Short mmCIF file of N, CA and C in Angstrom, two decimals:
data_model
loop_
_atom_site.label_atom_id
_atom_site.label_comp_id
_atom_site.label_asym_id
_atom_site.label_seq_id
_atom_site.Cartn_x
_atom_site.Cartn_y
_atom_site.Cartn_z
N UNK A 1 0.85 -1.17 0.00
CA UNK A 1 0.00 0.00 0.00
C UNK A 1 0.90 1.23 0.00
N UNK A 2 0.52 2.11 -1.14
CA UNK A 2 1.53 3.54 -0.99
C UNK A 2 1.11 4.55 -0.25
N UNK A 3 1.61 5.64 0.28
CA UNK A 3 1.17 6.70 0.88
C UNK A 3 0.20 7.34 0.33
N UNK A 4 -0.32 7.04 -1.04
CA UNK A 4 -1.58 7.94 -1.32
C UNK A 4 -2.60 6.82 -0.97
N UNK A 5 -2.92 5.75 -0.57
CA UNK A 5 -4.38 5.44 0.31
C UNK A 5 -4.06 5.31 1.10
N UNK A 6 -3.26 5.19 2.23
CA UNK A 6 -2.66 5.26 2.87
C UNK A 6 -3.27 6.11 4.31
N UNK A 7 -3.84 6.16 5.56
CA UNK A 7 -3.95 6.65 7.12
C UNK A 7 -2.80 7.02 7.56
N UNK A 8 -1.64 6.89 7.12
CA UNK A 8 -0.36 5.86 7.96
C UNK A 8 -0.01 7.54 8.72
N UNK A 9 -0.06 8.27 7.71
CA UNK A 9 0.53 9.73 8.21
C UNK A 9 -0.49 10.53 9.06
N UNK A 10 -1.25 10.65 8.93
CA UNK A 10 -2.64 10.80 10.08
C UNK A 10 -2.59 10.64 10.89
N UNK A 11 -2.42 8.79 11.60
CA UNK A 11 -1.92 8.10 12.79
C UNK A 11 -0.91 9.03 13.46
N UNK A 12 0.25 9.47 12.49
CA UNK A 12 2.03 9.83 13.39
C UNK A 12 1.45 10.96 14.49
N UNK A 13 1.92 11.12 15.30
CA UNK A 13 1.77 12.21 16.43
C UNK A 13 2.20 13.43 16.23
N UNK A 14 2.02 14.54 16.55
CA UNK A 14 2.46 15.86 16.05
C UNK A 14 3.56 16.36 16.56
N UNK A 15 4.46 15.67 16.99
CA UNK A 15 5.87 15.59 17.44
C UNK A 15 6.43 14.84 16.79
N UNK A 16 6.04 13.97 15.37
CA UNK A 16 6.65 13.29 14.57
C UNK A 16 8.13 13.55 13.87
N UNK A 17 8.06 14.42 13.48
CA UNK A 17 9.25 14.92 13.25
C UNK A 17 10.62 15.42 14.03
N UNK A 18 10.13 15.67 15.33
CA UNK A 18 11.09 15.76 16.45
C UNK A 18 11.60 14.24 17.08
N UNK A 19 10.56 12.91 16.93
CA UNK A 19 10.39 11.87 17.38
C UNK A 19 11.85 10.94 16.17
N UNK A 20 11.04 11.69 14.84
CA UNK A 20 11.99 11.26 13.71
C UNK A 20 13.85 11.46 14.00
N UNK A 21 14.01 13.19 13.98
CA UNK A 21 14.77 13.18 14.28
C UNK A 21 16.06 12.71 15.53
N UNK A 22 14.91 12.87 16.40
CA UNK A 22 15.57 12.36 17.71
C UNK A 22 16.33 10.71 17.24
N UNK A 23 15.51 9.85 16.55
CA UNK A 23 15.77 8.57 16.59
C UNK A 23 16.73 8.39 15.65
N UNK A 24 16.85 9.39 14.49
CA UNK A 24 18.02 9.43 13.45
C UNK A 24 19.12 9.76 14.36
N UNK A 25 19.70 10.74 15.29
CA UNK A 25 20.56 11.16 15.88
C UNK A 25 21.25 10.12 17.21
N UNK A 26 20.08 9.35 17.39
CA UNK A 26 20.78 8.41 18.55
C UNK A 26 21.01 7.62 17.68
N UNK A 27 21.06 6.83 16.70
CA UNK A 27 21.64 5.96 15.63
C UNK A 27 22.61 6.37 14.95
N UNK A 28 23.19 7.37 15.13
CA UNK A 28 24.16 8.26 14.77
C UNK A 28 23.96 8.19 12.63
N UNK A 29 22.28 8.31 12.72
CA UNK A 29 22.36 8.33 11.55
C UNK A 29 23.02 7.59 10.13
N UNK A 30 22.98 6.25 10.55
CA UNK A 30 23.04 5.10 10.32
C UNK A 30 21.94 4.11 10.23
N UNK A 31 22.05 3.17 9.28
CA UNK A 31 20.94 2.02 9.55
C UNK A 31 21.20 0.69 10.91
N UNK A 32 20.28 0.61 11.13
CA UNK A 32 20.48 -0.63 12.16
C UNK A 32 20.34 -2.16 11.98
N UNK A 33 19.63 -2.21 10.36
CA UNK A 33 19.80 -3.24 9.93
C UNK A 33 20.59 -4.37 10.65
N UNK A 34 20.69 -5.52 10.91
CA UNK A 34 21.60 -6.43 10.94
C UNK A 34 21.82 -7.50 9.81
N UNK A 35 23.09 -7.50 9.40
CA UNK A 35 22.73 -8.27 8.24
C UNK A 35 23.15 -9.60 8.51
N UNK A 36 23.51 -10.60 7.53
CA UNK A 36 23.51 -12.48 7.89
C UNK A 36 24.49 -12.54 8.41
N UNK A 37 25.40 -11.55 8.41
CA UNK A 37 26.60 -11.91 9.25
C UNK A 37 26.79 -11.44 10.50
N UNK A 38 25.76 -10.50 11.11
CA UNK A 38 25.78 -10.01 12.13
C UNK A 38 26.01 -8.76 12.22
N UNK A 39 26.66 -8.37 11.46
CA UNK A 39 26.88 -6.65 11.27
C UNK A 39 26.42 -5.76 11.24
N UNK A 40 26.29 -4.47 11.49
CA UNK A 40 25.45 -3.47 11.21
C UNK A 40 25.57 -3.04 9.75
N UNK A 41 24.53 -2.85 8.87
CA UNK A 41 24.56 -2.25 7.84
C UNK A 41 25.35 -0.81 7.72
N UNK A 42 26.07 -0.51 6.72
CA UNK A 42 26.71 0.52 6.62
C UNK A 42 26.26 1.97 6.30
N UNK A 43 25.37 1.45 5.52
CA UNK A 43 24.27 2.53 4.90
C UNK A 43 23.99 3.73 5.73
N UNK A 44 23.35 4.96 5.16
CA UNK A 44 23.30 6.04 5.63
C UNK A 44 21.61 6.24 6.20
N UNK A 45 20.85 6.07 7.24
CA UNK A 45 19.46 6.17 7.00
C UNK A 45 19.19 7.16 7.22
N UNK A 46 17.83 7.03 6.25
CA UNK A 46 17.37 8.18 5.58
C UNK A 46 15.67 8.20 6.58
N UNK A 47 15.30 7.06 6.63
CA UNK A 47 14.05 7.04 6.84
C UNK A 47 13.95 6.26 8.48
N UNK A 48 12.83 6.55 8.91
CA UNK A 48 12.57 6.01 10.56
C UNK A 48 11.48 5.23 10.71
N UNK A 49 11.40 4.44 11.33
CA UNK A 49 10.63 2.84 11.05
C UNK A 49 9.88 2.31 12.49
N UNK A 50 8.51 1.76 12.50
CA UNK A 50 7.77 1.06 13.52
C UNK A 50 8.89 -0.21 13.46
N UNK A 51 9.54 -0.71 14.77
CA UNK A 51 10.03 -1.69 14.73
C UNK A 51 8.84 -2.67 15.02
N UNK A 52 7.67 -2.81 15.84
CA UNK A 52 6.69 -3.06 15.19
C UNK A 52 6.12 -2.61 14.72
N UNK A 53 5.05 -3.15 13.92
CA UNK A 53 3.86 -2.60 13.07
C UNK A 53 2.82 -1.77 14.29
N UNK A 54 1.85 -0.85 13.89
CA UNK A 54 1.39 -0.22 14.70
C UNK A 54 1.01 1.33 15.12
N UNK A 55 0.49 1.41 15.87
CA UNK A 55 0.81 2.96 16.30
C UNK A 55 1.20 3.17 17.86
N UNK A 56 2.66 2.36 17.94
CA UNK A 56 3.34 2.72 19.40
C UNK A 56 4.48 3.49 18.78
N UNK A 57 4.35 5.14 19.12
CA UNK A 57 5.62 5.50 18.67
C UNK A 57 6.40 6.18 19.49
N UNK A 58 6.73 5.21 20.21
CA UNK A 58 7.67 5.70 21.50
C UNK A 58 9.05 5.22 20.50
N UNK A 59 9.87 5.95 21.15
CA UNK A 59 11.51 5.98 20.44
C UNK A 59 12.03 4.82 20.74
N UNK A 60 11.68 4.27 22.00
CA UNK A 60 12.48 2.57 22.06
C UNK A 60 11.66 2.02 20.65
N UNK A 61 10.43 1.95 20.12
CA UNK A 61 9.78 1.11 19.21
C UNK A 61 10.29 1.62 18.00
N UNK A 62 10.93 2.70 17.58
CA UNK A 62 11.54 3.35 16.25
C UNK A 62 13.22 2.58 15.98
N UNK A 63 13.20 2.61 15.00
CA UNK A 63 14.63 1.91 13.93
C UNK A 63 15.09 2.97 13.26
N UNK A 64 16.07 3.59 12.81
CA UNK A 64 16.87 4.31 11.76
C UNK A 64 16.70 3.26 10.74
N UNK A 65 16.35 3.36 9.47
CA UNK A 65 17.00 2.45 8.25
C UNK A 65 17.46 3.15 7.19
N UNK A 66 17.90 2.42 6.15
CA UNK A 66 18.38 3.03 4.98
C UNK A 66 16.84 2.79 4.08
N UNK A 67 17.01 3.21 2.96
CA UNK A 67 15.51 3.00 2.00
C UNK A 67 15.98 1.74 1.33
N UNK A 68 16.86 0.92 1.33
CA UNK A 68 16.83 -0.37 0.89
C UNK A 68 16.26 -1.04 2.00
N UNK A 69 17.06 -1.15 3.12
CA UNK A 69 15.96 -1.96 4.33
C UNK A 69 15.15 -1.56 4.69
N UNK A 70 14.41 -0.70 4.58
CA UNK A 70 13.34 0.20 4.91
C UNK A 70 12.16 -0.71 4.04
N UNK A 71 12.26 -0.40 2.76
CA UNK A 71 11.39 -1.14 1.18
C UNK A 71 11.38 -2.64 1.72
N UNK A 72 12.51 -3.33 2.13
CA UNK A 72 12.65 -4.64 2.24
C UNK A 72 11.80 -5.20 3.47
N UNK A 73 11.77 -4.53 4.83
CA UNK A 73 10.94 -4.49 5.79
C UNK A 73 9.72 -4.26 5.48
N UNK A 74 9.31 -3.25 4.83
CA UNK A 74 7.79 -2.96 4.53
C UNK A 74 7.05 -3.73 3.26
N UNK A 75 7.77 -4.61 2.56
CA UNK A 75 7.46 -5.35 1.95
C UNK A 75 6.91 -6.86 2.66
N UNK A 76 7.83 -7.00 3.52
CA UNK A 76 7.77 -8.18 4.02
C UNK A 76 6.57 -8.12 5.12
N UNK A 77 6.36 -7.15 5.65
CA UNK A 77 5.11 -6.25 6.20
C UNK A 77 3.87 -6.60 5.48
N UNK A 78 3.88 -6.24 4.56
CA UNK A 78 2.56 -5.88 3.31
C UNK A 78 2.25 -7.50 2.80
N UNK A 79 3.34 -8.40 2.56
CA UNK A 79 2.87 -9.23 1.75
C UNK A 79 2.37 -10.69 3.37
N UNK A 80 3.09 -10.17 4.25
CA UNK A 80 2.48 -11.00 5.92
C UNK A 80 0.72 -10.52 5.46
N UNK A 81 0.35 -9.45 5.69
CA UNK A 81 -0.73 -8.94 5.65
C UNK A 81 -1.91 -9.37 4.68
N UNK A 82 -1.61 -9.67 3.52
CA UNK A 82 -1.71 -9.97 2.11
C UNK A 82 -2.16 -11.42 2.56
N UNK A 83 -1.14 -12.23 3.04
CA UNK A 83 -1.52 -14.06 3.33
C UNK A 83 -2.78 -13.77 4.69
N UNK A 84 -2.37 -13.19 5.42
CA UNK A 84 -3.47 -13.29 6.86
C UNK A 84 -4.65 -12.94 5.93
N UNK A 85 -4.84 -11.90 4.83
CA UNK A 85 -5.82 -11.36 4.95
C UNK A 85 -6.56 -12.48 4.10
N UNK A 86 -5.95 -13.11 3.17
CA UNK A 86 -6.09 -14.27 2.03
C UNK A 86 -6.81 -15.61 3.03
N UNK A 87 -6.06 -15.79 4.21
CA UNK A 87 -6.75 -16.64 5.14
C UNK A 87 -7.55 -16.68 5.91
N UNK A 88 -8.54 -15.54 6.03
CA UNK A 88 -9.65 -14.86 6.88
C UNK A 88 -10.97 -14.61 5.90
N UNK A 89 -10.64 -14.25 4.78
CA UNK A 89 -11.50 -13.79 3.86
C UNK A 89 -12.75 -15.15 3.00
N UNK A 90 -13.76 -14.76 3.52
CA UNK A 90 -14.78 -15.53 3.35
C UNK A 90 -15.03 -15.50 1.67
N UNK A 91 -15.24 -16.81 1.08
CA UNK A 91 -14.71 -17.04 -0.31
C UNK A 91 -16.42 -16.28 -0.77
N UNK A 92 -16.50 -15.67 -1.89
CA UNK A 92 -17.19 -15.33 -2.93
C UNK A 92 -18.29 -16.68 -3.43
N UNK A 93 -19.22 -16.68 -3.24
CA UNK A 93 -20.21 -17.46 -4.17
C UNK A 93 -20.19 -16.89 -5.56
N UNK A 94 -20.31 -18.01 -6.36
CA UNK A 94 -20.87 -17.46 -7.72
C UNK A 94 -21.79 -17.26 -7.77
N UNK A 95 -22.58 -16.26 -8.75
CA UNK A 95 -23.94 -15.54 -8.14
C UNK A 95 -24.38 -16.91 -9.46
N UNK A 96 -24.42 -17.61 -10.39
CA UNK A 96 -24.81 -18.43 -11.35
C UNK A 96 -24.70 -19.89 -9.95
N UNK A 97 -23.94 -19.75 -9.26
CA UNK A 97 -23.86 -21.53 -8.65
C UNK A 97 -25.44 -21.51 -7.97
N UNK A 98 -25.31 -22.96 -8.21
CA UNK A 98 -27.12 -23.32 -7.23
C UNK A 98 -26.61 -23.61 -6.57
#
């Protein structure tokens, strides 16, 4: 889902941007990624992230990422969402079936 149907910015609190920054600056503006080897990603982040999904946006629950792990997280987000919603959803009759 993109930001134009999107609530997501509505939800943020009106200290969002102070909340943003704050969490870029204690990450020393870096991603936090961990990657397969254990490492911190090197990358520069750009963007600030629900480490869960949600609307808890206290600064322990915020991530620094870069927009590659950022896309890669919110993908993996969207398409979780996508199967739950695929497994809840009451199937369609054909309006022709008897």
């Amino acid at each position: 889902m993109g930001w134009e149907t999107s609530d997501r910015r509505e939800r943020l609190p009106a200290d969002w941007p102070a909340l943003r920054s704050r969490r870029l600056k204690m990450d020393g503006y870096r991603c936090t990624w961990k990657l397969t080897s254990g490492a911190r990603c090197p990358r520069k982040a750009t963007d600030v992230d629900h480490r869960t999904p949600g609307d808890d946006h206290s600064i322990r629950n915020l991530q620094s990422l870069c927009p590659h792990h950022h896309g890669r997280k919110t993908a993996r987000e969207g398409n979780s969402g996508k199967r739950r919603y695929a497994k809840t959803r009451q199937a369609e009759r054909h309006p022709n079936a008897g």
